Every structure is written in structure tokens, then in C-alpha cells.
Amino acid sequence: MLSYAMLSILSSWFIICNVSLQSFTANAGILLCPISLLTANVIAEIYGYKNARRAIWCGFFFNLLSFSYALLIINLPSPSYALHNPLFNSIIITYLKTSFFFILSHLIAESLNIFFLAKLKLKLNGYYLKLRLLVCVLLSLLINNTILFFAKYISSPIHLQFFPTLLIDILITLPILPVICFFIEKVKKLELFAYLQYSVPC
């Protein structure tokens, strides 16, 4: 839960930065989204939908706390010797403008991600883990990127190249997916072993 909250805050902070990857321009914060979505899926798959929802709300709360504190800081007066504070304030203002839309889109995409996973798990009787994770992450990335892409039309400073960003997100997801599936299966076995060990009387 803590690792998910940390990823959520990192994503919202680095959303203000664009990076050049060969001929593509990508947003540094959005590059963390596949990892964040897969982390939420790990929690949902091992510890259940309710705990995954708690993790998402925990991440949202910390983002809101960071947003509120940043808003407070720029409205407090600066001492006369702090010559670089106006530069810092301009960075914080950019963060506030970008993170507002990102936090909302992230909350929607993450909530739908674990909802899709729970529904698919019931529909497929718990089988096809890799397929379920891939479908849920791809759908959630599509939703997240769509919201952020259209947010620029309502004065958002986020400049998102829709298809290149989606392609980069997919390329990040694909190599991580087998590792995540292996990790989930191993933890499930360990959890089952621990449960049997403590539930069966000696």
C-alpha cells in the first residue's frame, strides 16, 4: 500500500516534466502509470478488491495533501533574502496546474483498473492471470491518456502525444508483466502455506 502511494505521488510530481525518447516526446509522470496500475493489480489479486481500493484512496489522499501543502507554500510570504523563491513558486504553480488534472485522471483510471480486474477474475474463474492483467492495464492506460489528452482543451498545461505515449506505456508494461505474474503466484502460494500452517492444529 505504501509503495503504491509513493508511486502515485512520484507520478503527480513528475507530470510537469517532458522527456525526449528518440523521435517521441513523453511525459515523465505518465511513464510511471503502468507500474502504478500493475502495483494496484498485485494488491487486488493477492489481498482483494477492498484493500486495493484502500491503497488507491491512500494514494489519492497523499496527492491531495501534497497539492494542499504546495498551495499553502506559494501563498505564504517570502523573506527578503530568499532571491530564488519566485523561481521555486513558478515550478510549484506549474505542478498545481498539471497535478490537478493528473490526480483526477489517475483516480478514475486506477479505480476502473481494479474494477475491471475483479470482474474479469469472476468471469474467467480466476484463470488467465496474464491476460487479465494485460487487458485491465491497457484499458486503464487508454482511459488515463484520453482524459489527460482532452484536459489540454480546458487550460491544462499537460501536452500529451496520445499514441506515442500509449505505445511507450505498452512497451513498459509488456516486459514487467511476466515478472508481476510470477510474483503474484509465488506470494499466493506463500500466503496459502502460511494459512494452512496456522489453521491446521498440531
Tab-separated table of C-alpha atoms in Angstrom:
chain	number	residue	atom	x	y	z
A	1	MET	CA	0.000	0.000	0.000
A	2	LEU	CA	2.861	2.347	0.891
A	3	SER	CA	4.730	1.551	-2.351
A	4	TYR	CA	1.571	2.308	-4.334
A	5	ALA	CA	1.097	5.663	-2.543
A	6	MET	CA	4.757	6.521	-3.214
A	7	LEU	CA	4.358	5.755	-6.944
A	8	SER	CA	1.199	7.858	-7.056
A	9	ILE	CA	2.964	10.909	-5.554
A	10	LEU	CA	6.024	10.474	-7.797
A	11	SER	CA	3.766	10.342	-10.871
A	12	SER	CA	1.955	13.545	-9.916
A	13	TRP	CA	5.229	15.410	-9.273
A	14	PHE	CA	6.985	14.307	-12.475
A	15	ILE	CA	3.926	15.101	-14.608
A	16	ILE	CA	5.395	18.607	-15.032
A	17	CYS	CA	8.424	17.190	-16.880
A	18	ASN	CA	8.598	16.055	-20.528
A	19	VAL	CA	11.406	13.826	-21.793
A	20	SER	CA	12.611	13.102	-25.316
A	21	LEU	CA	12.871	9.424	-26.307
A	22	GLN	CA	14.383	9.394	-29.796
A	23	SER	CA	11.652	10.867	-32.029
A	24	PHE	CA	8.959	10.707	-29.309
A	25	THR	CA	8.223	13.146	-26.525
A	26	ALA	CA	6.852	11.501	-23.397
A	27	ASN	CA	5.647	12.753	-20.051
A	28	ALA	CA	7.858	11.591	-17.162
A	29	GLY	CA	4.915	11.166	-14.769
A	30	ILE	CA	2.819	9.123	-17.197
A	31	LEU	CA	5.746	6.709	-17.703
A	32	LEU	CA	5.175	5.555	-14.104
A	33	CYS	CA	1.472	4.841	-14.708
A	34	PRO	CA	1.890	1.227	-15.988
A	35	ILE	CA	3.942	0.369	-12.875
A	36	SER	CA	1.368	2.060	-10.640
A	37	LEU	CA	-1.521	0.191	-12.316
A	38	LEU	CA	0.278	-3.145	-12.014
A	39	THR	CA	1.049	-2.448	-8.333
A	40	ALA	CA	-2.675	-1.860	-7.696
A	41	ASN	CA	-3.409	-5.122	-9.545
A	42	VAL	CA	-0.938	-7.007	-7.348
A	43	ILE	CA	-2.736	-5.737	-4.227
A	44	ALA	CA	-6.166	-6.583	-5.718
A	45	GLU	CA	-5.092	-10.058	-6.841
A	46	ILE	CA	-3.402	-11.088	-3.584
A	47	TYR	CA	-5.212	-9.129	-0.863
A	48	GLY	CA	-8.568	-8.442	-2.519
A	49	TYR	CA	-10.523	-5.645	-4.158
A	50	LYS	CA	-11.239	-3.801	-0.876
A	51	ASN	CA	-7.557	-3.499	0.035
A	52	ALA	CA	-6.709	-2.314	-3.483
A	53	ARG	CA	-9.394	0.369	-3.167
A	54	ARG	CA	-7.895	1.427	0.176
A	55	ALA	CA	-4.467	1.727	-1.481
A	56	ILE	CA	-5.920	3.899	-4.278
A	57	TRP	CA	-7.670	6.198	-1.798
A	58	CYS	CA	-4.474	6.320	0.278
A	59	GLY	CA	-2.532	7.454	-2.814
A	60	PHE	CA	-5.251	9.997	-3.613
A	61	PHE	CA	-5.143	11.345	-0.037
A	62	PHE	CA	-1.337	11.790	-0.122
A	63	ASN	CA	-1.577	13.525	-3.503
A	64	LEU	CA	-4.258	15.811	-2.108
A	65	LEU	CA	-2.053	16.529	0.913
A	66	SER	CA	0.897	17.359	-1.354
A	67	PHE	CA	-1.348	19.578	-3.525
A	68	SER	CA	-2.753	21.430	-0.479
A	69	TYR	CA	0.689	21.965	1.054
A	70	ALA	CA	2.075	23.309	-2.243
A	71	LEU	CA	-0.883	25.698	-2.440
A	72	LEU	CA	-0.186	26.886	1.112
A	73	ILE	CA	3.561	27.380	0.492
A	74	ILE	CA	3.159	29.711	-2.505
A	75	ASN	CA	0.666	31.857	-0.593
A	76	LEU	CA	2.981	32.393	2.385
A	77	PRO	CA	5.255	35.496	2.266
A	78	SER	CA	8.939	35.002	1.376
A	79	PRO	CA	11.829	36.502	3.396
A	80	SER	CA	13.726	39.335	1.670
A	81	TYR	CA	16.965	37.319	1.318
A	82	ALA	CA	15.250	34.380	-0.492
A	83	LEU	CA	16.033	35.539	-4.046
A	84	HIS	CA	15.236	32.204	-5.695
A	85	ASN	CA	11.773	31.786	-4.171
A	86	PRO	CA	9.958	33.272	-7.220
A	87	LEU	CA	11.572	30.560	-9.398
A	88	PHE	CA	10.501	27.902	-6.923
A	89	ASN	CA	6.979	29.367	-6.872
A	90	SER	CA	6.760	29.172	-10.675
A	91	ILE	CA	7.640	25.441	-10.501
A	92	ILE	CA	5.029	24.897	-7.780
A	93	ILE	CA	2.364	26.759	-9.805
A	94	THR	CA	3.131	24.526	-12.823
A	95	TYR	CA	2.877	21.482	-10.543
A	96	LEU	CA	-0.510	22.657	-9.207
A	97	LYS	CA	-1.907	23.220	-12.706
A	98	THR	CA	-0.751	19.860	-14.046
A	99	SER	CA	-1.277	17.680	-10.975
A	100	PHE	CA	-4.927	18.722	-10.544
A	101	PHE	CA	-5.924	17.034	-13.819
A	102	PHE	CA	-3.483	14.178	-13.330
A	103	ILE	CA	-4.733	13.298	-9.827
A	104	LEU	CA	-8.334	13.150	-11.104
A	105	SER	CA	-7.484	11.088	-14.195
A	106	HIS	CA	-5.263	8.793	-12.114
A	107	LEU	CA	-8.038	8.181	-9.562
A	108	ILE	CA	-10.563	7.343	-12.309
A	109	ALA	CA	-8.157	5.082	-14.245
A	110	GLU	CA	-6.891	3.243	-11.147
A	111	SER	CA	-10.414	2.656	-9.792
A	112	LEU	CA	-11.592	1.283	-13.150
A	113	ASN	CA	-8.425	-0.822	-13.411
A	114	ILE	CA	-9.133	-2.852	-10.260
A	115	PHE	CA	-12.878	-2.928	-11.046
A	116	PHE	CA	-12.167	-4.497	-14.467
A	117	LEU	CA	-9.741	-6.935	-12.829
A	118	ALA	CA	-12.322	-8.051	-10.243
A	119	LYS	CA	-14.987	-8.532	-12.946
A	120	LEU	CA	-12.636	-10.457	-15.244
A	121	LYS	CA	-11.468	-12.649	-12.362
A	122	LEU	CA	-15.076	-13.701	-11.698
A	123	LYS	CA	-15.820	-14.174	-15.395
A	124	LEU	CA	-12.716	-16.289	-16.052
A	125	ASN	CA	-12.902	-18.164	-12.702
A	126	GLY	CA	-9.511	-16.849	-11.593
A	127	TYR	CA	-7.654	-18.236	-14.636
A	128	TYR	CA	-5.615	-16.420	-17.339
A	129	LEU	CA	-3.852	-14.084	-14.917
A	130	LYS	CA	-1.506	-12.588	-17.526
A	131	LEU	CA	-4.369	-11.890	-19.941
A	132	ARG	CA	-6.497	-10.310	-17.195
A	133	LEU	CA	-3.703	-8.012	-16.060
A	134	LEU	CA	-2.826	-7.003	-19.617
A	135	VAL	CA	-6.433	-6.196	-20.599
A	136	CYS	CA	-7.054	-4.180	-17.408
A	137	VAL	CA	-3.821	-2.195	-17.650
A	138	LEU	CA	-4.296	-1.411	-21.359
A	139	LEU	CA	-7.891	-0.254	-20.835
A	140	SER	CA	-6.868	1.887	-17.851
A	141	LEU	CA	-3.934	3.430	-19.735
A	142	LEU	CA	-6.273	4.255	-22.608
A	143	ILE	CA	-8.727	5.946	-20.206
A	144	ASN	CA	-5.967	7.827	-18.344
A	145	ASN	CA	-4.296	9.084	-21.534
A	146	THR	CA	-7.650	10.067	-23.077
A	147	ILE	CA	-8.585	12.194	-20.038
A	148	LEU	CA	-5.165	13.893	-19.989
A	149	PHE	CA	-5.188	14.421	-23.761
A	150	PHE	CA	-8.547	16.234	-23.664
A	151	ALA	CA	-7.604	18.114	-20.458
A	152	LYS	CA	-5.381	20.413	-22.546
A	153	TYR	CA	-8.538	21.916	-24.067
A	154	ILE	CA	-9.580	23.155	-20.621
A	155	SER	CA	-6.415	25.144	-19.840
A	156	SER	CA	-4.289	22.190	-18.670
A	157	PRO	CA	-0.537	22.691	-19.310
A	158	ILE	CA	-0.094	18.936	-19.918
A	159	HIS	CA	0.972	18.419	-23.545
A	160	LEU	CA	0.438	14.760	-24.306
A	161	GLN	CA	1.244	12.967	-27.553
A	162	PHE	CA	-1.546	10.411	-27.341
A	163	PHE	CA	-0.389	7.462	-29.485
A	164	PRO	CA	3.369	7.707	-28.793
A	165	THR	CA	2.668	7.888	-25.032
A	166	LEU	CA	0.320	4.904	-25.221
A	167	LEU	CA	2.903	2.941	-27.219
A	168	ILE	CA	5.661	3.720	-24.689
A	169	ASP	CA	3.329	2.714	-21.813
A	170	ILE	CA	2.622	-0.610	-23.547
A	171	LEU	CA	6.354	-1.197	-24.104
A	172	ILE	CA	6.934	-0.594	-20.375
A	173	THR	CA	4.046	-2.912	-19.399
A	174	LEU	CA	4.969	-5.943	-21.557
A	175	PRO	CA	8.387	-6.804	-20.034
A	176	ILE	CA	7.168	-6.161	-16.460
A	177	LEU	CA	4.015	-8.298	-16.836
A	178	PRO	CA	5.652	-11.796	-16.606
A	179	VAL	CA	7.606	-10.693	-13.510
A	180	ILE	CA	4.394	-9.409	-11.865
A	181	CYS	CA	2.544	-12.663	-12.680
A	182	PHE	CA	5.396	-14.747	-11.255
A	183	PHE	CA	5.451	-12.573	-8.111
A	184	ILE	CA	1.650	-12.862	-7.622
A	185	GLU	CA	1.708	-16.665	-7.973
A	186	LYS	CA	4.641	-17.008	-5.552
A	187	VAL	CA	3.061	-14.747	-2.915
A	188	LYS	CA	-0.280	-16.577	-3.242
A	189	LYS	CA	1.466	-19.901	-2.610
A	190	LEU	CA	3.293	-18.478	0.408
A	191	GLU	CA	0.059	-16.965	1.762
A	192	LEU	CA	-1.734	-20.310	1.325
A	193	PHE	CA	1.125	-22.192	3.002
A	194	ALA	CA	1.117	-19.755	5.948
A	195	TYR	CA	-2.675	-20.052	6.246
A	196	LEU	CA	-2.560	-23.875	6.259
A	197	GLN	CA	0.330	-23.896	8.717
A	198	TYR	CA	-1.516	-21.764	11.265
A	199	SER	CA	-5.026	-23.125	10.683
A	200	VAL	CA	-4.223	-26.853	10.917
A	201	PRO	CA	-3.781	-27.915	14.580
A	202	CYS	CA	-0.590	-29.770	15.526
